[in-house]
């Protein structure tokens, strides 16, 4: 397949791996803040073949996993209201809420539908004017432009039966929150290629300078990740702390300015709770006042929901990169992708699901795997 196979060439992978081994003289910890990268690293076993002491720490990069429990509960509360058609990407349907999940509500008769874009939800609202159509707008900067465009389209069509339940999160504040933690052991980051395709990398430059960490914008294929790791290691070994771009085929420094304008016209920055991590100031997006009428949380008045996390789930520690899924007593036993107890076991981008699907078993941690004890 053109533009995919080239980035999976085994000979080039071996060459890059040899260069990583040659370049690494000290122990380093690199965090990827992207579920797609986590999936590739774990599925391809990249973390298993790195030099001893060069650790990949899997950060809060899965959009499904970081959507706060309160939002999942609000989605469930809206979905069961009469006359509501609740639409969402498929992964969100199986995320456990405090009392239920969207898929279970659908099985019990709620009108919950999987869509492949927010525009599909707008078209449902056009076709079915007697239904109140709600789209679950979750994710990082990557999905925000399409969600913004859906609201603009609904306004232009004069639709009064379309709204979105917003739970957008922003990557840079999460990175600074991780770096501000006094127990943080992260030496460098692989920044998410798709987020940077939208946002560019200018906003990472002050982070690299202030915290003195290299940040390498990196793609998702095995060769992308190996090259991103090599670039980060070379910076660390030479004492540089810069933003570099490995993903040159998709990312420019300024990003996609049209997409940024769409987001800025519809959303405003707000404090946001990250599931398992807690509230991070100015780390999310909410609808701007001019578009408040499209806010499903206001339209359906679902405030004051009491949430209840499963006490057995250690997803918070996994999302902060201080524990591994195999440290969780539920992993592969009471919690599997078929029967997830926590959000990281739901999506293929979740660290627990990535570990499970790669066949990783809960064994005594090796030096490579012992994240929590060193972080
Ligand atoms: S294995 Fe399941 S219960 Fe354990 S942390 Fe992951 S999602 Fe939570």
mmCIF file of C-alpha atoms and ligand atoms in Angstrom:
data_model
loop_
_atom_site.group_PDB
_atom_site.id
_atom_site.type_symbol
_atom_site.label_atom_id
_atom_site.label_comp_id
_atom_site.label_asym_id
_atom_site.label_seq_id
_atom_site.Cartn_x
_atom_site.Cartn_y
_atom_site.Cartn_z
ATOM 1 C CA UNK A 1 0.000 0.000 0.000
ATOM 2 C CA UNK A 2 1.543 3.283 -1.133
ATOM 3 C CA UNK A 3 2.619 5.630 1.695
ATOM 4 C CA UNK A 4 2.252 2.884 4.306
ATOM 5 C CA UNK A 5 4.573 0.011 3.348
ATOM 6 C CA UNK A 6 7.502 2.435 2.979
ATOM 7 C CA UNK A 7 7.213 3.195 6.688
ATOM 8 C CA UNK A 8 7.261 -0.482 7.718
ATOM 9 C CA UNK A 9 10.418 -1.596 5.907
ATOM 10 C CA UNK A 10 12.169 -4.166 8.176
ATOM 11 C CA UNK A 11 15.669 -3.372 6.894
ATOM 12 C CA UNK A 12 15.277 0.343 7.549
ATOM 13 C CA UNK A 13 13.786 -0.465 10.954
ATOM 14 C CA UNK A 14 16.869 -2.536 11.822
ATOM 15 C CA UNK A 15 19.141 0.287 10.660
ATOM 16 C CA UNK A 16 17.307 2.867 12.790
ATOM 17 C CA UNK A 17 17.333 0.529 15.764
ATOM 18 C CA UNK A 18 21.092 0.051 15.397
ATOM 19 C CA UNK A 19 21.503 3.834 15.329
ATOM 20 C CA UNK A 20 19.401 4.181 18.490
ATOM 21 C CA UNK A 21 21.582 1.595 20.245
ATOM 22 C CA UNK A 22 24.733 3.359 19.082
ATOM 23 C CA UNK A 23 23.452 6.787 20.174
ATOM 24 C CA UNK A 24 22.240 5.771 23.650
ATOM 25 C CA UNK A 25 24.847 5.986 26.398
ATOM 26 C CA UNK A 26 22.627 6.845 29.388
ATOM 27 C CA UNK A 27 19.168 5.859 30.684
ATOM 28 C CA UNK A 28 16.387 8.061 29.275
ATOM 29 C CA UNK A 29 12.589 8.107 29.588
ATOM 30 C CA UNK A 30 10.523 9.240 26.624
ATOM 31 C CA UNK A 31 6.755 9.731 26.747
ATOM 32 C CA UNK A 32 4.446 9.498 23.753
ATOM 33 C CA UNK A 33 1.194 11.420 24.282
ATOM 34 C CA UNK A 34 -0.748 9.729 21.519
ATOM 35 C CA UNK A 35 -2.801 6.553 21.620
ATOM 36 C CA UNK A 36 -1.999 5.723 17.989
ATOM 37 C CA UNK A 37 1.710 5.834 18.766
ATOM 38 C CA UNK A 38 1.177 3.722 21.904
ATOM 39 C CA UNK A 39 -0.656 1.152 19.811
ATOM 40 C CA UNK A 40 2.191 0.917 17.274
ATOM 41 C CA UNK A 41 4.930 0.831 19.926
ATOM 42 C CA UNK A 42 3.247 -1.976 21.850
ATOM 43 C CA UNK A 43 1.894 -3.948 18.868
ATOM 44 C CA UNK A 44 5.261 -3.877 17.092
ATOM 45 C CA UNK A 45 7.208 -4.513 20.302
ATOM 46 C CA UNK A 46 9.343 -1.413 19.739
ATOM 47 C CA UNK A 47 9.746 -0.820 23.485
ATOM 48 C CA UNK A 48 11.059 -4.378 23.894
ATOM 49 C CA UNK A 49 13.971 -3.906 21.480
ATOM 50 C CA UNK A 50 15.244 -0.523 22.669
ATOM 51 C CA UNK A 51 18.496 -0.341 24.624
ATOM 52 C CA UNK A 52 18.167 -1.289 28.300
ATOM 53 C CA UNK A 53 17.427 1.910 30.201
ATOM 54 C CA UNK A 54 15.735 3.685 27.280
ATOM 55 C CA UNK A 55 12.109 3.539 28.389
ATOM 56 C CA UNK A 56 8.946 4.434 26.540
ATOM 57 C CA UNK A 57 6.298 5.773 28.920
ATOM 58 C CA UNK A 58 2.753 5.710 27.565
ATOM 59 C CA UNK A 59 1.047 9.018 28.392
ATOM 60 C CA UNK A 60 -2.579 10.229 28.369
ATOM 61 C CA UNK A 61 -2.916 10.140 24.577
ATOM 62 C CA UNK A 62 -6.077 8.098 24.114
ATOM 63 C CA UNK A 63 -9.085 10.418 23.661
ATOM 64 C CA UNK A 64 -11.575 7.801 24.786
ATOM 65 C CA UNK A 65 -9.557 7.139 27.953
ATOM 66 C CA UNK A 66 -9.232 10.744 29.115
ATOM 67 C CA UNK A 67 -12.891 11.702 28.598
ATOM 68 C CA UNK A 68 -14.022 12.308 32.192
ATOM 69 C CA UNK A 69 -16.432 9.924 33.832
ATOM 70 C CA UNK A 70 -18.819 12.824 34.456
ATOM 71 C CA UNK A 71 -19.102 13.359 30.688
ATOM 72 C CA UNK A 72 -19.798 9.674 30.049
ATOM 73 C CA UNK A 73 -22.507 9.844 32.732
ATOM 74 C CA UNK A 74 -23.948 13.006 31.151
ATOM 75 C CA UNK A 75 -23.988 11.284 27.768
ATOM 76 C CA UNK A 76 -25.904 8.371 29.293
ATOM 77 C CA UNK A 77 -28.341 10.756 31.028
ATOM 78 C CA UNK A 78 -29.036 12.583 27.749
ATOM 79 C CA UNK A 79 -29.277 9.397 25.665
ATOM 80 C CA UNK A 80 -32.205 8.046 27.714
ATOM 81 C CA UNK A 81 -34.308 11.194 27.406
ATOM 82 C CA UNK A 82 -37.442 10.894 25.222
ATOM 83 C CA UNK A 83 -37.035 12.154 21.676
ATOM 84 C CA UNK A 84 -33.231 12.122 21.789
ATOM 85 C CA UNK A 85 -31.001 10.488 19.185
ATOM 86 C CA UNK A 86 -27.512 10.269 20.693
ATOM 87 C CA UNK A 87 -24.699 9.921 18.153
ATOM 88 C CA UNK A 88 -21.060 9.080 18.777
ATOM 89 C CA UNK A 89 -17.968 7.438 17.389
ATOM 90 C CA UNK A 90 -18.152 3.705 18.101
ATOM 91 C CA UNK A 91 -15.400 3.517 20.727
ATOM 92 C CA UNK A 92 -17.252 5.779 23.152
ATOM 93 C CA UNK A 93 -20.242 3.423 23.320
ATOM 94 C CA UNK A 94 -18.384 0.856 25.424
ATOM 95 C CA UNK A 95 -16.696 3.247 27.858
ATOM 96 C CA UNK A 96 -17.981 2.385 31.331
ATOM 97 C CA UNK A 97 -19.830 5.166 33.134
ATOM 98 C CA UNK A 98 -20.715 5.161 36.822
ATOM 99 C CA UNK A 99 -23.834 3.090 36.295
ATOM 100 C CA UNK A 100 -24.019 2.104 32.644
ATOM 101 C CA UNK A 101 -22.554 2.686 29.183
ATOM 102 C CA UNK A 102 -24.077 3.890 25.930
ATOM 103 C CA UNK A 103 -24.054 0.432 24.344
ATOM 104 C CA UNK A 104 -26.054 -1.055 27.216
ATOM 105 C CA UNK A 105 -28.540 1.809 26.978
ATOM 106 C CA UNK A 106 -28.854 1.162 23.239
ATOM 107 C CA UNK A 107 -29.537 -2.520 23.963
ATOM 108 C CA UNK A 108 -32.284 -1.393 26.333
ATOM 109 C CA UNK A 109 -33.977 0.732 23.657
ATOM 110 C CA UNK A 110 -32.291 4.134 23.739
ATOM 111 C CA UNK A 111 -31.732 5.657 20.276
ATOM 112 C CA UNK A 112 -27.923 5.592 20.303
ATOM 113 C CA UNK A 113 -26.277 5.552 16.867
ATOM 114 C CA UNK A 114 -22.674 5.176 15.723
ATOM 115 C CA UNK A 115 -21.606 7.824 13.207
ATOM 116 C CA UNK A 116 -18.320 8.316 11.385
ATOM 117 C CA UNK A 117 -18.309 12.112 11.477
ATOM 118 C CA UNK A 118 -20.196 14.920 13.206
ATOM 119 C CA UNK A 119 -21.535 15.994 9.795
ATOM 120 C CA UNK A 120 -23.383 12.659 9.653
ATOM 121 C CA UNK A 121 -25.119 13.691 12.877
ATOM 122 C CA UNK A 122 -26.043 17.041 11.303
ATOM 123 C CA UNK A 123 -27.580 15.194 8.350
ATOM 124 C CA UNK A 124 -29.610 13.015 10.752
ATOM 125 C CA UNK A 125 -30.903 16.216 12.381
ATOM 126 C CA UNK A 126 -31.906 17.524 8.932
ATOM 127 C CA UNK A 127 -33.666 14.280 7.994
ATOM 128 C CA UNK A 128 -35.403 13.789 11.345
ATOM 129 C CA UNK A 129 -36.598 17.202 12.538
ATOM 130 C CA UNK A 130 -38.734 15.633 15.287
ATOM 131 C CA UNK A 131 -35.653 14.170 17.003
ATOM 132 C CA UNK A 132 -33.165 16.064 19.164
ATOM 133 C CA UNK A 133 -29.833 14.896 17.732
ATOM 134 C CA UNK A 134 -26.785 15.092 20.004
ATOM 135 C CA UNK A 135 -23.171 14.378 18.963
ATOM 136 C CA UNK A 136 -20.577 13.369 21.558
ATOM 137 C CA UNK A 137 -17.693 15.749 20.708
ATOM 138 C CA UNK A 138 -14.655 14.188 22.375
ATOM 139 C CA UNK A 139 -10.971 14.088 21.570
ATOM 140 C CA UNK A 140 -7.861 16.197 21.181
ATOM 141 C CA UNK A 141 -7.152 19.098 18.833
ATOM 142 C CA UNK A 142 -7.382 16.597 15.950
ATOM 143 C CA UNK A 143 -11.160 16.180 16.083
ATOM 144 C CA UNK A 144 -12.021 19.732 17.143
ATOM 145 C CA UNK A 145 -12.069 21.261 13.604
ATOM 146 C CA UNK A 146 -14.668 18.791 12.288
ATOM 147 C CA UNK A 147 -16.783 19.307 15.393
ATOM 148 C CA UNK A 148 -16.527 23.087 14.989
ATOM 149 C CA UNK A 149 -17.592 22.787 11.344
ATOM 150 C CA UNK A 150 -20.642 20.719 12.338
ATOM 151 C CA UNK A 151 -21.820 23.481 14.667
ATOM 152 C CA UNK A 152 -21.237 26.146 12.004
ATOM 153 C CA UNK A 153 -23.161 24.005 9.496
ATOM 154 C CA UNK A 154 -26.056 23.458 11.922
ATOM 155 C CA UNK A 155 -26.239 27.210 12.577
ATOM 156 C CA UNK A 156 -26.184 27.987 8.846
ATOM 157 C CA UNK A 157 -28.984 25.458 8.242
ATOM 158 C CA UNK A 158 -31.002 26.952 11.109
ATOM 159 C CA UNK A 159 -31.196 23.593 12.884
ATOM 160 C CA UNK A 160 -32.645 23.850 16.367
ATOM 161 C CA UNK A 161 -32.547 20.077 16.942
ATOM 162 C CA UNK A 162 -28.754 19.604 16.802
ATOM 163 C CA UNK A 163 -26.324 19.990 19.689
ATOM 164 C CA UNK A 164 -22.968 18.630 20.824
ATOM 165 C CA UNK A 165 -21.786 17.370 24.203
ATOM 166 C CA UNK A 166 -18.284 18.814 24.359
ATOM 167 C CA UNK A 167 -15.348 17.131 26.071
ATOM 168 C CA UNK A 168 -12.352 18.339 24.091
ATOM 169 C CA UNK A 169 -8.861 18.251 25.603
ATOM 170 C CA UNK A 170 -5.630 19.997 24.629
ATOM 171 C CA UNK A 171 -2.217 18.325 24.626
ATOM 172 C CA UNK A 172 0.241 21.096 25.690
ATOM 173 C CA UNK A 173 -1.378 21.752 29.122
ATOM 174 C CA UNK A 174 -1.341 18.011 29.811
ATOM 175 C CA UNK A 175 2.376 17.893 29.025
ATOM 176 C CA UNK A 176 3.128 20.800 31.368
ATOM 177 C CA UNK A 177 0.975 19.196 34.063
ATOM 178 C CA UNK A 178 3.049 16.004 33.758
ATOM 179 C CA UNK A 179 6.300 18.001 33.824
ATOM 180 C CA UNK A 180 5.157 20.010 36.870
ATOM 181 C CA UNK A 181 4.692 16.799 38.861
ATOM 182 C CA UNK A 182 7.660 16.587 41.235
ATOM 183 C CA UNK A 183 7.850 12.823 40.616
ATOM 184 C CA UNK A 184 8.042 13.301 36.861
ATOM 185 C CA UNK A 185 10.850 11.261 35.348
ATOM 186 C CA UNK A 186 10.217 12.155 31.714
ATOM 187 C CA UNK A 187 13.278 13.347 29.784
ATOM 188 C CA UNK A 188 11.626 13.980 26.432
ATOM 189 C CA UNK A 189 8.398 13.705 24.454
ATOM 190 C CA UNK A 190 7.226 12.361 21.150
ATOM 191 C CA UNK A 191 4.480 14.830 20.199
ATOM 192 C CA UNK A 192 1.417 13.482 18.396
ATOM 193 C CA UNK A 193 1.708 13.870 14.633
ATOM 194 C CA UNK A 194 -2.006 14.246 13.937
ATOM 195 C CA UNK A 195 -2.513 16.858 16.649
ATOM 196 C CA UNK A 196 0.421 18.812 15.217
ATOM 197 C CA UNK A 197 -0.949 18.446 11.668
ATOM 198 C CA UNK A 198 -3.759 20.702 12.926
ATOM 199 C CA UNK A 199 -1.942 22.870 15.461
ATOM 200 C CA UNK A 200 1.650 22.916 14.197
ATOM 201 C CA UNK A 201 4.397 22.915 16.806
ATOM 202 C CA UNK A 202 4.847 26.556 17.799
ATOM 203 C CA UNK A 203 3.041 25.994 21.109
ATOM 204 C CA UNK A 204 5.564 23.294 22.048
ATOM 205 C CA UNK A 205 8.573 25.592 21.716
ATOM 206 C CA UNK A 206 8.041 27.405 25.064
ATOM 207 C CA UNK A 207 7.577 24.019 26.784
ATOM 208 C CA UNK A 208 10.841 22.661 25.393
ATOM 209 C CA UNK A 209 12.669 25.838 26.446
ATOM 210 C CA UNK A 210 11.119 26.203 29.920
ATOM 211 C CA UNK A 211 11.366 22.562 31.015
ATOM 212 C CA UNK A 212 14.490 21.788 28.992
ATOM 213 C CA UNK A 213 12.985 18.726 27.313
ATOM 214 C CA UNK A 214 13.340 17.690 23.685
ATOM 215 C CA UNK A 215 10.017 17.344 21.865
ATOM 216 C CA UNK A 216 9.935 15.504 18.555
ATOM 217 C CA UNK A 217 6.765 15.701 16.435
ATOM 218 C CA UNK A 218 6.399 12.082 15.340
ATOM 219 C CA UNK A 219 4.191 10.002 13.057
ATOM 220 C CA UNK A 220 2.547 6.650 13.709
ATOM 221 C CA UNK A 221 4.206 4.040 11.570
ATOM 222 C CA UNK A 222 7.057 1.905 12.969
ATOM 223 C CA UNK A 223 9.778 3.795 11.073
ATOM 224 C CA UNK A 224 8.282 7.129 12.172
ATOM 225 C CA UNK A 225 8.497 6.072 15.796
ATOM 226 C CA UNK A 226 12.002 4.664 15.537
ATOM 227 C CA UNK A 227 13.217 7.837 13.830
ATOM 228 C CA UNK A 228 11.394 10.032 16.400
ATOM 229 C CA UNK A 229 13.009 8.082 19.242
ATOM 230 C CA UNK A 230 16.434 8.414 17.574
ATOM 231 C CA UNK A 231 15.994 12.179 17.166
ATOM 232 C CA UNK A 232 14.958 12.566 20.824
ATOM 233 C CA UNK A 233 17.884 10.437 22.045
ATOM 234 C CA UNK A 234 20.358 12.403 19.932
ATOM 235 C CA UNK A 235 19.064 15.643 21.454
ATOM 236 C CA UNK A 236 19.327 14.264 24.986
ATOM 237 C CA UNK A 237 22.803 12.856 24.455
ATOM 238 C CA UNK A 238 24.028 16.168 23.054
ATOM 239 C CA UNK A 239 22.263 18.318 25.679
ATOM 240 C CA UNK A 240 19.854 19.959 23.229
ATOM 241 C CA UNK A 241 16.207 20.745 24.128
ATOM 242 C CA UNK A 242 14.415 21.703 20.933
ATOM 243 C CA UNK A 243 11.256 20.986 19.027
ATOM 244 C CA UNK A 244 12.054 18.907 15.955
ATOM 245 C CA UNK A 245 9.751 17.544 13.305
ATOM 246 C CA UNK A 246 10.075 13.913 12.242
ATOM 247 C CA UNK A 247 6.611 13.894 10.582
ATOM 248 C CA UNK A 248 7.581 16.239 7.775
ATOM 249 C CA UNK A 249 5.186 14.657 5.292
ATOM 250 C CA UNK A 250 2.171 15.913 7.279
ATOM 251 C CA UNK A 251 3.167 18.672 9.707
ATOM 252 C CA UNK A 252 4.208 22.297 9.204
ATOM 253 C CA UNK A 253 5.310 24.638 11.986
ATOM 254 C CA UNK A 254 2.101 26.694 11.741
ATOM 255 C CA UNK A 255 -0.183 23.694 11.254
ATOM 256 C CA UNK A 256 -3.477 24.013 9.417
ATOM 257 C CA UNK A 257 -4.498 27.623 9.951
ATOM 258 C CA UNK A 258 -7.957 27.199 8.384
ATOM 259 C CA UNK A 259 -8.740 24.414 10.851
ATOM 260 C CA UNK A 260 -7.407 26.525 13.736
ATOM 261 C CA UNK A 261 -9.643 29.437 12.682
ATOM 262 C CA UNK A 262 -12.709 27.176 12.641
ATOM 263 C CA UNK A 263 -11.899 25.919 16.135
ATOM 264 C CA UNK A 264 -11.230 29.434 17.476
ATOM 265 C CA UNK A 265 -14.528 30.732 16.070
ATOM 266 C CA UNK A 266 -16.658 28.061 17.769
ATOM 267 C CA UNK A 267 -14.768 27.064 20.918
ATOM 268 C CA UNK A 268 -12.978 28.795 23.770
ATOM 269 C CA UNK A 269 -10.319 27.444 26.110
ATOM 270 C CA UNK A 270 -11.618 26.177 29.460
ATOM 271 C CA UNK A 271 -10.510 24.173 32.468
ATOM 272 C CA UNK A 272 -11.056 20.464 31.871
ATOM 273 C CA UNK A 273 -11.012 17.326 33.984
ATOM 274 C CA UNK A 274 -9.057 14.432 32.494
ATOM 275 C CA UNK A 275 -10.270 11.007 33.531
ATOM 276 C CA UNK A 276 -7.822 9.474 35.943
ATOM 277 C CA UNK A 277 -5.654 12.603 35.986
ATOM 278 C CA UNK A 278 -7.915 15.287 37.466
ATOM 279 C CA UNK A 279 -8.561 18.888 36.518
ATOM 280 C CA UNK A 280 -5.905 20.653 34.448
ATOM 281 C CA UNK A 281 -6.368 24.419 34.083
ATOM 282 C CA UNK A 282 -7.066 25.645 30.548
ATOM 283 C CA UNK A 283 -6.660 22.148 29.117
ATOM 284 C CA UNK A 284 -9.931 21.850 27.216
ATOM 285 C CA UNK A 285 -12.387 23.504 24.875
ATOM 286 C CA UNK A 286 -15.990 24.535 25.472
ATOM 287 C CA UNK A 287 -18.465 26.195 23.138
ATOM 288 C CA UNK A 288 -18.046 29.961 22.918
ATOM 289 C CA UNK A 289 -20.950 32.125 24.076
ATOM 290 C CA UNK A 290 -22.074 32.789 20.491
ATOM 291 C CA UNK A 291 -22.678 29.043 20.030
ATOM 292 C CA UNK A 292 -23.997 28.240 23.521
ATOM 293 C CA UNK A 293 -27.385 27.226 22.088
ATOM 294 C CA UNK A 294 -25.657 24.170 20.574
ATOM 295 C CA UNK A 295 -24.392 22.989 23.965
ATOM 296 C CA UNK A 296 -26.152 19.704 24.798
ATOM 297 C CA UNK A 297 -25.180 19.961 28.481
ATOM 298 C CA UNK A 298 -27.202 23.208 28.721
ATOM 299 C CA UNK A 299 -30.057 22.060 26.522
ATOM 300 C CA UNK A 300 -30.671 18.942 28.599
ATOM 301 C CA UNK A 301 -29.731 20.341 32.030
ATOM 302 C CA UNK A 302 -27.681 17.342 33.171
ATOM 303 C CA UNK A 303 -25.659 18.987 35.910
ATOM 304 C CA UNK A 304 -24.937 17.650 39.391
ATOM 305 C CA UNK A 305 -24.314 14.041 38.370
ATOM 306 C CA UNK A 306 -22.561 12.003 41.061
ATOM 307 C CA UNK A 307 -19.816 9.897 39.565
ATOM 308 C CA UNK A 308 -18.404 6.626 40.838
ATOM 309 C CA UNK A 309 -15.162 5.200 39.430
ATOM 310 C CA UNK A 310 -14.526 1.490 39.657
ATOM 311 C CA UNK A 311 -12.155 1.355 42.679
ATOM 312 C CA UNK A 312 -10.234 -1.592 41.211
ATOM 313 C CA UNK A 313 -9.167 0.341 38.103
ATOM 314 C CA UNK A 314 -5.738 2.021 38.205
ATOM 315 C CA UNK A 315 -6.287 3.863 34.922
ATOM 316 C CA UNK A 316 -5.196 7.186 36.458
ATOM 317 C CA UNK A 317 -1.708 5.883 37.239
ATOM 318 C CA UNK A 318 -1.493 4.298 33.784
ATOM 319 C CA UNK A 319 -2.530 7.542 32.050
ATOM 320 C CA UNK A 320 0.113 9.458 34.021
ATOM 321 C CA UNK A 321 2.687 6.871 32.984
ATOM 322 C CA UNK A 322 3.522 5.789 36.525
ATOM 323 C CA UNK A 323 2.121 2.229 36.249
ATOM 324 C CA UNK A 324 1.735 -0.352 33.507
ATOM 325 C CA UNK A 325 -1.456 -2.240 32.647
ATOM 326 C CA UNK A 326 0.260 -5.450 33.734
ATOM 327 C CA UNK A 327 0.538 -3.933 37.243
ATOM 328 C CA UNK A 328 -3.275 -3.929 37.488
ATOM 329 C CA UNK A 329 -4.706 -7.009 39.261
ATOM 330 C CA UNK A 330 -7.772 -6.826 36.987
ATOM 331 C CA UNK A 331 -5.729 -6.866 33.742
ATOM 332 C CA UNK A 332 -6.630 -9.831 31.538
ATOM 333 C CA UNK A 333 -8.737 -11.341 34.282
ATOM 334 C CA UNK A 334 -11.804 -9.310 35.253
ATOM 335 C CA UNK A 335 -10.905 -6.656 32.642
ATOM 336 C CA UNK A 336 -10.537 -7.517 28.941
ATOM 337 C CA UNK A 337 -11.493 -5.693 25.727
ATOM 338 C CA UNK A 338 -14.714 -7.762 25.666
ATOM 339 C CA UNK A 339 -15.575 -6.807 29.259
ATOM 340 C CA UNK A 340 -13.674 -3.562 30.034
ATOM 341 C CA UNK A 341 -13.733 -2.228 33.584
ATOM 342 C CA UNK A 342 -11.913 0.979 32.649
ATOM 343 C CA UNK A 343 -11.620 3.212 29.600
ATOM 344 C CA UNK A 344 -7.994 2.249 28.677
ATOM 345 C CA UNK A 345 -9.228 -1.287 27.913
ATOM 346 C CA UNK A 346 -11.905 -0.047 25.477
ATOM 347 C CA UNK A 347 -10.226 1.663 22.560
ATOM 348 C CA UNK A 348 -7.363 0.141 20.563
ATOM 349 C CA UNK A 349 -5.543 3.384 21.432
ATOM 350 C CA UNK A 350 -5.891 2.670 25.149
ATOM 351 C CA UNK A 351 -2.719 1.383 26.790
ATOM 352 C CA UNK A 352 -4.473 -1.541 28.496
ATOM 353 C CA UNK A 353 -6.129 -2.690 25.261
ATOM 354 C CA UNK A 354 -2.852 -2.239 23.356
ATOM 355 C CA UNK A 355 -1.032 -4.430 25.903
ATOM 356 C CA UNK A 356 -3.813 -7.030 25.882
ATOM 357 C CA UNK A 357 -4.056 -7.195 22.091
ATOM 358 C CA UNK A 358 -0.269 -7.580 21.866
ATOM 359 C CA UNK A 359 -0.493 -10.584 24.202
ATOM 360 C CA UNK A 360 1.445 -8.991 27.055
ATOM 361 C CA UNK A 361 0.980 -10.917 30.258
ATOM 362 C CA UNK A 362 1.109 -9.828 33.871
ATOM 363 C CA UNK A 363 4.519 -11.075 34.929
ATOM 364 C CA UNK A 364 7.084 -9.655 37.353
ATOM 365 C CA UNK A 365 8.224 -6.396 35.767
ATOM 366 C CA UNK A 366 11.522 -6.353 33.889
ATOM 367 C CA UNK A 367 13.982 -3.484 33.962
ATOM 368 C CA UNK A 368 12.444 -2.251 30.680
ATOM 369 C CA UNK A 369 8.939 -2.365 32.072
ATOM 370 C CA UNK A 370 9.439 -0.932 35.546
ATOM 371 C CA UNK A 371 7.981 2.478 34.881
ATOM 372 C CA UNK A 372 6.483 3.345 38.243
ATOM 373 C CA UNK A 373 9.547 2.615 40.320
ATOM 374 C CA UNK A 374 11.695 5.024 38.343
ATOM 375 C CA UNK A 375 9.240 7.744 37.363
HETATM 376 S S1 LIG B 1 -6.659 -3.329 33.106
HETATM 377 FE FE1 LIG B 1 -8.774 -2.593 33.213
HETATM 378 S S2 LIG B 1 -9.140 -2.235 35.400
HETATM 379 FE FE2 LIG B 1 -6.910 -2.332 35.098
HETATM 380 S S3 LIG B 1 -6.277 -0.214 34.753
HETATM 381 FE FE3 LIG B 1 -6.650 -1.104 32.739
HETATM 382 S S4 LIG B 1 -8.779 -0.548 32.307
HETATM 383 FE FE4 LIG B 1 -8.514 -0.271 34.511
#
